[in-house]
mmCIF file of C-alpha atoms and ligand atoms in Angstrom:
data_model
loop_
_atom_site.group_PDB
_atom_site.id
_atom_site.type_symbol
_atom_site.label_atom_id
_atom_site.label_comp_id
_atom_site.label_asym_id
_atom_site.label_seq_id
_atom_site.Cartn_x
_atom_site.Cartn_y
_atom_site.Cartn_z
ATOM 1 C CA UNK A 1 -0.012 0.019 -0.004
ATOM 2 C CA UNK A 2 1.345 3.457 -0.930
ATOM 3 C CA UNK A 3 1.938 6.219 1.607
ATOM 4 C CA UNK A 4 -0.626 9.012 1.367
ATOM 5 C CA UNK A 5 0.917 12.451 0.969
ATOM 6 C CA UNK A 6 -0.203 15.354 3.185
ATOM 7 C CA UNK A 7 -1.839 16.946 0.120
ATOM 8 C CA UNK A 8 -3.769 13.731 -0.742
ATOM 9 C CA UNK A 9 -4.802 13.250 2.882
ATOM 10 C CA UNK A 10 -6.038 16.857 3.108
ATOM 11 C CA UNK A 11 -8.022 16.456 -0.148
ATOM 12 C CA UNK A 12 -9.562 13.181 1.027
ATOM 13 C CA UNK A 13 -10.740 14.745 4.323
ATOM 14 C CA UNK A 14 -12.190 17.819 2.512
ATOM 15 C CA UNK A 15 -13.869 15.485 -0.042
ATOM 16 C CA UNK A 16 -15.435 13.398 2.738
ATOM 17 C CA UNK A 17 -16.607 16.537 4.526
ATOM 18 C CA UNK A 18 -18.430 17.966 1.486
ATOM 19 C CA UNK A 19 -19.800 14.569 0.564
ATOM 20 C CA UNK A 20 -21.423 14.352 3.980
ATOM 21 C CA UNK A 21 -23.161 17.744 3.792
ATOM 22 C CA UNK A 22 -23.883 18.108 0.045
ATOM 23 C CA UNK A 23 -27.611 17.577 0.218
ATOM 24 C CA UNK A 24 -28.064 20.320 2.892
ATOM 25 C CA UNK A 25 -25.205 22.605 1.804
ATOM 26 C CA UNK A 26 -27.482 25.233 0.196
ATOM 27 C CA UNK A 27 -29.889 25.299 3.124
ATOM 28 C CA UNK A 28 -27.123 25.861 5.686
ATOM 29 C CA UNK A 29 -25.552 28.578 3.514
ATOM 30 C CA UNK A 30 -28.855 30.461 3.527
ATOM 31 C CA UNK A 31 -29.267 30.056 7.279
ATOM 32 C CA UNK A 32 -25.715 30.853 8.356
ATOM 33 C CA UNK A 33 -25.437 33.995 6.162
ATOM 34 C CA UNK A 34 -29.112 35.000 6.411
ATOM 35 C CA UNK A 35 -29.192 34.681 2.636
ATOM 36 C CA UNK A 36 -26.416 37.188 2.152
ATOM 37 C CA UNK A 37 -24.158 34.712 0.331
ATOM 38 C CA UNK A 38 -26.519 35.112 -2.612
ATOM 39 C CA UNK A 39 -25.712 38.809 -2.831
ATOM 40 C CA UNK A 40 -21.967 38.237 -2.482
ATOM 41 C CA UNK A 41 -22.089 35.631 -5.269
ATOM 42 C CA UNK A 42 -24.086 38.047 -7.461
ATOM 43 C CA UNK A 43 -21.219 40.535 -6.977
ATOM 44 C CA UNK A 44 -18.764 37.858 -8.135
ATOM 45 C CA UNK A 45 -20.839 37.218 -11.253
ATOM 46 C CA UNK A 46 -21.167 40.950 -12.033
ATOM 47 C CA UNK A 47 -17.445 41.592 -11.454
ATOM 48 C CA UNK A 48 -16.508 38.654 -13.713
ATOM 49 C CA UNK A 49 -17.751 40.431 -16.887
ATOM 50 C CA UNK A 50 -18.161 37.076 -18.535
ATOM 51 C CA UNK A 51 -19.302 37.446 -22.127
ATOM 52 C CA UNK A 52 -20.139 35.563 -25.321
ATOM 53 C CA UNK A 53 -17.141 33.969 -26.995
ATOM 54 C CA UNK A 54 -15.188 33.650 -23.746
ATOM 55 C CA UNK A 55 -14.178 30.504 -21.951
ATOM 56 C CA UNK A 56 -14.579 30.327 -18.211
ATOM 57 C CA UNK A 57 -14.104 28.016 -15.282
ATOM 58 C CA UNK A 58 -15.979 28.131 -11.957
ATOM 59 C CA UNK A 59 -13.563 26.206 -9.799
ATOM 60 C CA UNK A 60 -14.711 24.448 -6.622
ATOM 61 C CA UNK A 61 -18.202 25.107 -8.010
ATOM 62 C CA UNK A 62 -19.990 23.001 -5.378
ATOM 63 C CA UNK A 63 -23.747 23.071 -5.931
ATOM 64 C CA UNK A 64 -23.306 25.626 -8.722
ATOM 65 C CA UNK A 65 -24.477 29.055 -7.435
ATOM 66 C CA UNK A 66 -21.775 31.037 -9.220
ATOM 67 C CA UNK A 67 -21.813 28.798 -12.338
ATOM 68 C CA UNK A 68 -25.588 29.305 -12.660
ATOM 69 C CA UNK A 69 -25.108 33.086 -12.454
ATOM 70 C CA UNK A 70 -22.262 33.109 -14.998
ATOM 71 C CA UNK A 71 -24.164 30.878 -17.458
ATOM 72 C CA UNK A 72 -26.759 33.646 -17.847
ATOM 73 C CA UNK A 73 -24.001 35.976 -19.060
ATOM 74 C CA UNK A 74 -22.981 33.808 -22.020
ATOM 75 C CA UNK A 75 -19.628 32.293 -22.808
ATOM 76 C CA UNK A 76 -18.586 28.693 -22.554
ATOM 77 C CA UNK A 77 -18.376 27.618 -18.921
ATOM 78 C CA UNK A 78 -17.083 24.618 -16.986
ATOM 79 C CA UNK A 79 -18.124 24.088 -13.355
ATOM 80 C CA UNK A 80 -15.471 21.977 -11.708
ATOM 81 C CA UNK A 81 -15.271 20.314 -8.332
ATOM 82 C CA UNK A 82 -13.609 17.225 -6.888
ATOM 83 C CA UNK A 83 -16.678 16.135 -4.933
ATOM 84 C CA UNK A 84 -19.238 13.984 -6.707
ATOM 85 C CA UNK A 85 -22.236 14.624 -4.385
ATOM 86 C CA UNK A 86 -21.733 18.387 -4.698
ATOM 87 C CA UNK A 87 -21.550 18.054 -8.502
ATOM 88 C CA UNK A 88 -24.712 15.929 -8.463
ATOM 89 C CA UNK A 89 -26.517 18.751 -6.600
ATOM 90 C CA UNK A 90 -25.203 21.231 -9.192
ATOM 91 C CA UNK A 91 -26.357 18.986 -12.065
ATOM 92 C CA UNK A 92 -29.805 18.724 -10.531
ATOM 93 C CA UNK A 93 -30.115 22.484 -10.067
ATOM 94 C CA UNK A 94 -28.880 23.216 -13.615
ATOM 95 C CA UNK A 95 -31.333 20.687 -15.119
ATOM 96 C CA UNK A 96 -34.210 22.163 -13.086
ATOM 97 C CA UNK A 97 -33.481 25.561 -14.607
ATOM 98 C CA UNK A 98 -33.092 24.070 -18.120
ATOM 99 C CA UNK A 99 -29.567 25.480 -18.033
ATOM 100 C CA UNK A 100 -27.444 23.250 -20.239
ATOM 101 C CA UNK A 101 -24.680 25.715 -21.122
ATOM 102 C CA UNK A 102 -22.555 24.710 -18.135
ATOM 103 C CA UNK A 103 -20.404 21.608 -18.444
ATOM 104 C CA UNK A 104 -19.752 20.011 -15.072
ATOM 105 C CA UNK A 105 -16.513 18.111 -14.499
ATOM 106 C CA UNK A 106 -14.878 16.336 -11.584
ATOM 107 C CA UNK A 107 -11.242 17.258 -11.056
ATOM 108 C CA UNK A 108 -8.744 18.443 -8.466
ATOM 109 C CA UNK A 109 -8.055 22.162 -8.401
ATOM 110 C CA UNK A 110 -4.391 21.401 -8.005
ATOM 111 C CA UNK A 111 -4.273 19.492 -11.307
ATOM 112 C CA UNK A 112 -6.512 21.359 -13.729
ATOM 113 C CA UNK A 113 -7.228 19.519 -16.960
ATOM 114 C CA UNK A 114 -6.683 22.636 -19.126
ATOM 115 C CA UNK A 115 -3.805 23.779 -21.264
ATOM 116 C CA UNK A 116 -1.610 26.762 -20.405
ATOM 117 C CA UNK A 117 -3.081 30.184 -21.191
ATOM 118 C CA UNK A 118 -6.450 28.727 -22.256
ATOM 119 C CA UNK A 119 -9.142 30.472 -20.157
ATOM 120 C CA UNK A 120 -10.505 34.037 -20.095
ATOM 121 C CA UNK A 121 -12.015 33.727 -16.604
ATOM 122 C CA UNK A 122 -11.599 31.678 -13.441
ATOM 123 C CA UNK A 123 -13.945 32.189 -10.488
ATOM 124 C CA UNK A 124 -13.566 30.403 -7.169
ATOM 125 C CA UNK A 125 -16.065 30.871 -4.378
ATOM 126 C CA UNK A 126 -15.205 29.560 -0.880
ATOM 127 C CA UNK A 127 -12.778 27.149 -2.519
ATOM 128 C CA UNK A 128 -9.249 28.543 -2.126
ATOM 129 C CA UNK A 129 -9.342 28.210 1.669
ATOM 130 C CA UNK A 130 -10.114 24.512 1.286
ATOM 131 C CA UNK A 131 -7.095 23.617 -0.826
ATOM 132 C CA UNK A 132 -4.121 21.798 0.680
ATOM 133 C CA UNK A 133 -2.005 24.713 -0.542
ATOM 134 C CA UNK A 134 -3.444 28.089 -1.528
ATOM 135 C CA UNK A 135 -0.190 28.947 -3.337
ATOM 136 C CA UNK A 136 -0.285 25.752 -5.454
ATOM 137 C CA UNK A 137 -3.949 26.401 -6.254
ATOM 138 C CA UNK A 138 -3.188 29.951 -7.375
ATOM 139 C CA UNK A 139 -0.190 28.774 -9.408
ATOM 140 C CA UNK A 140 -2.378 26.260 -11.216
ATOM 141 C CA UNK A 141 -5.124 28.845 -11.908
ATOM 142 C CA UNK A 142 -2.507 31.283 -13.160
ATOM 143 C CA UNK A 143 -1.130 28.637 -15.501
ATOM 144 C CA UNK A 144 -4.505 28.088 -17.210
ATOM 145 C CA UNK A 145 -5.519 31.801 -17.453
ATOM 146 C CA UNK A 146 -4.731 33.615 -20.620
ATOM 147 C CA UNK A 147 -2.607 36.746 -20.305
ATOM 148 C CA UNK A 148 -5.228 39.462 -19.594
ATOM 149 C CA UNK A 149 -7.558 36.760 -18.134
ATOM 150 C CA UNK A 150 -9.491 37.511 -14.956
ATOM 151 C CA UNK A 151 -9.459 35.689 -11.638
ATOM 152 C CA UNK A 152 -12.312 36.417 -9.223
ATOM 153 C CA UNK A 153 -12.060 34.965 -5.718
ATOM 154 C CA UNK A 154 -14.727 35.033 -3.008
ATOM 155 C CA UNK A 155 -13.964 33.740 0.411
ATOM 156 C CA UNK A 156 -14.229 34.333 4.135
ATOM 157 C CA UNK A 157 -11.976 37.135 5.293
ATOM 158 C CA UNK A 158 -10.399 38.328 8.527
ATOM 159 C CA UNK A 159 -11.682 41.665 9.760
ATOM 160 C CA UNK A 160 -8.831 44.064 10.603
ATOM 161 C CA UNK A 161 -10.728 45.451 13.582
ATOM 162 C CA UNK A 162 -9.922 43.197 16.561
ATOM 163 C CA UNK A 163 -13.291 43.572 18.233
ATOM 164 C CA UNK A 164 -15.220 42.780 15.056
ATOM 165 C CA UNK A 165 -12.897 39.872 14.346
ATOM 166 C CA UNK A 166 -13.431 38.404 17.856
ATOM 167 C CA UNK A 167 -17.214 38.701 17.584
ATOM 168 C CA UNK A 168 -17.113 37.179 14.127
ATOM 169 C CA UNK A 169 -14.913 34.282 15.200
ATOM 170 C CA UNK A 170 -17.224 33.694 18.184
ATOM 171 C CA UNK A 171 -20.142 33.491 15.765
ATOM 172 C CA UNK A 172 -18.279 31.028 13.532
ATOM 173 C CA UNK A 173 -17.169 28.944 16.525
ATOM 174 C CA UNK A 174 -20.518 29.017 18.375
ATOM 175 C CA UNK A 175 -23.314 29.149 15.860
ATOM 176 C CA UNK A 176 -22.068 27.370 12.747
ATOM 177 C CA UNK A 177 -21.599 23.956 14.355
ATOM 178 C CA UNK A 178 -25.097 24.297 15.816
ATOM 179 C CA UNK A 179 -26.590 24.962 12.363
ATOM 180 C CA UNK A 180 -24.553 22.066 10.968
ATOM 181 C CA UNK A 181 -25.805 19.758 13.694
ATOM 182 C CA UNK A 182 -29.464 20.851 13.333
ATOM 183 C CA UNK A 183 -29.539 20.721 9.510
ATOM 184 C CA UNK A 184 -27.109 17.889 8.693
ATOM 185 C CA UNK A 185 -26.499 16.149 12.004
ATOM 186 C CA UNK A 186 -22.882 17.173 11.453
ATOM 187 C CA UNK A 187 -21.388 19.809 13.747
ATOM 188 C CA UNK A 188 -17.730 19.145 12.903
ATOM 189 C CA UNK A 189 -18.144 19.910 9.174
ATOM 190 C CA UNK A 190 -19.177 23.443 10.148
ATOM 191 C CA UNK A 191 -16.619 23.781 12.943
ATOM 192 C CA UNK A 192 -14.136 23.270 10.097
ATOM 193 C CA UNK A 193 -14.907 26.719 8.610
ATOM 194 C CA UNK A 194 -13.285 28.563 11.489
ATOM 195 C CA UNK A 195 -10.391 26.050 11.618
ATOM 196 C CA UNK A 196 -9.677 26.528 7.918
ATOM 197 C CA UNK A 197 -10.063 30.308 8.174
ATOM 198 C CA UNK A 198 -7.519 30.515 11.007
ATOM 199 C CA UNK A 199 -4.949 28.703 8.801
ATOM 200 C CA UNK A 200 -5.832 30.808 5.727
ATOM 201 C CA UNK A 201 -3.965 34.077 5.178
ATOM 202 C CA UNK A 202 -7.244 35.587 3.862
ATOM 203 C CA UNK A 203 -7.453 38.900 1.961
ATOM 204 C CA UNK A 204 -4.015 40.226 2.829
ATOM 205 C CA UNK A 205 -2.202 36.959 2.113
ATOM 206 C CA UNK A 206 -4.052 36.297 -1.114
ATOM 207 C CA UNK A 207 -3.300 39.842 -2.313
ATOM 208 C CA UNK A 208 0.409 39.412 -1.593
ATOM 209 C CA UNK A 209 0.623 36.084 -3.378
ATOM 210 C CA UNK A 210 -1.266 37.397 -6.442
ATOM 211 C CA UNK A 211 1.067 40.439 -6.608
ATOM 212 C CA UNK A 212 4.107 38.189 -6.145
ATOM 213 C CA UNK A 213 2.854 35.985 -9.002
ATOM 214 C CA UNK A 214 2.962 39.024 -11.251
ATOM 215 C CA UNK A 215 -0.733 39.779 -11.781
ATOM 216 C CA UNK A 216 -1.049 43.119 -13.658
ATOM 217 C CA UNK A 217 -3.811 44.316 -11.374
ATOM 218 C CA UNK A 218 -5.105 43.091 -8.030
ATOM 219 C CA UNK A 219 -8.175 44.655 -6.455
ATOM 220 C CA UNK A 220 -9.748 43.600 -3.169
ATOM 221 C CA UNK A 221 -13.291 44.386 -2.109
ATOM 222 C CA UNK A 222 -14.040 43.851 1.556
ATOM 223 C CA UNK A 223 -17.593 43.056 2.538
ATOM 224 C CA UNK A 224 -19.161 43.130 6.022
ATOM 225 C CA UNK A 225 -16.126 44.853 7.606
ATOM 226 C CA UNK A 226 -13.734 42.382 6.002
ATOM 227 C CA UNK A 227 -15.493 39.218 7.162
ATOM 228 C CA UNK A 228 -15.840 38.353 3.423
ATOM 229 C CA UNK A 229 -13.640 39.448 0.565
ATOM 230 C CA UNK A 230 -13.614 39.426 -3.214
ATOM 231 C CA UNK A 231 -10.366 39.637 -5.209
ATOM 232 C CA UNK A 232 -10.387 40.628 -8.838
ATOM 233 C CA UNK A 233 -7.002 40.017 -10.474
ATOM 234 C CA UNK A 234 -5.915 40.424 -14.082
ATOM 235 C CA UNK A 235 -3.091 38.217 -15.257
HETATM 236 C C1 SAM B 1 -17.440 25.714 0.483
HETATM 237 S S1 SAM B 1 -17.728 24.851 -0.998
HETATM 238 C C2 SAM B 1 -18.036 26.169 -2.135
HETATM 239 C C3 SAM B 1 -19.036 25.811 -3.214
HETATM 240 C C4 SAM B 1 -19.494 26.953 -4.093
HETATM 241 N N1 SAM B 1 -18.399 27.520 -4.845
HETATM 242 C C5 SAM B 1 -20.158 28.018 -3.293
HETATM 243 O O1 SAM B 1 -19.628 29.119 -3.222
HETATM 244 O O2 SAM B 1 -21.233 27.745 -2.713
HETATM 245 C C6 SAM B 1 -16.110 24.334 -1.436
HETATM 246 C C7 SAM B 1 -16.070 23.392 -2.618
HETATM 247 O O3 SAM B 1 -14.710 23.199 -2.970
HETATM 248 C C8 SAM B 1 -14.547 21.869 -3.376
HETATM 249 N N2 SAM B 1 -13.122 21.520 -3.267
HETATM 250 C C9 SAM B 1 -12.347 21.539 -2.181
HETATM 251 N N3 SAM B 1 -11.079 21.160 -2.465
HETATM 252 C C10 SAM B 1 -11.058 20.974 -3.797
HETATM 253 C C11 SAM B 1 -10.038 20.561 -4.717
HETATM 254 N N4 SAM B 1 -8.816 20.308 -4.305
HETATM 255 N N5 SAM B 1 -10.371 20.449 -6.015
HETATM 256 C C12 SAM B 1 -11.625 20.661 -6.440
HETATM 257 N N6 SAM B 1 -12.619 21.004 -5.645
HETATM 258 C C13 SAM B 1 -12.338 21.161 -4.326
HETATM 259 C C14 SAM B 1 -15.389 21.079 -2.405
HETATM 260 O O4 SAM B 1 -15.702 19.810 -2.917
HETATM 261 C C15 SAM B 1 -16.624 21.993 -2.287
HETATM 262 O O5 SAM B 1 -17.619 21.638 -3.198
#
């Protein structure tokens, strides 16, 4: 039997976690954010400027919120995720809307099945924080983006204000596992959000890495006092 690498072990745990909550993922998102995640994802779609003739990838697409929004803008879009149950939810939602312009595919964000410089747009919502290595994920995204291509990232952030950050972390630590337990019988999957956020360098770290990687322009939009952030970067 082979020895599992740290990266493979991390991916397997994340895969199991999302597999366990896939059927209730959308419900818990609505509850935990009071529906606000829908507005933040609409911002992502609007900021993406996806248009006819372009090729795009919604990476870590999950149940497909961002992919569904982008599909309405035109362009040829792939929704990609490593987790089959999450992709099955996305497929169901797309079919219900009669939306057949999105191709769904199962793949690892750290090994994207695209050629170099091949995509006009990559979006990733609440995905980067889940990767075994944010830097490797961003390197892989950068490889597949065309020069001038756009990367739009939405994820949890870390508020700069210490009081707001403490209150926010208390909410994530106290309430999210309760919602997870009530809706999915799974508290630990939702306790994972704060754990992963503490390890994640969030808006400041992502900005530094994107600048270091040579992106022509990197813009950060902070939402809710920095508890969420959107990056828009041009390669
Ligand atoms: C928090 S969900 C976000 C789903 C969706 N983008 C949204 O905003 O609602 C994170 C998704 O990332 C996927 N994911 C995590 N690690 C991944 C990896 N290495 N490769 C591909 N997908 C991954 C998970 O399976 C999960 O569906």
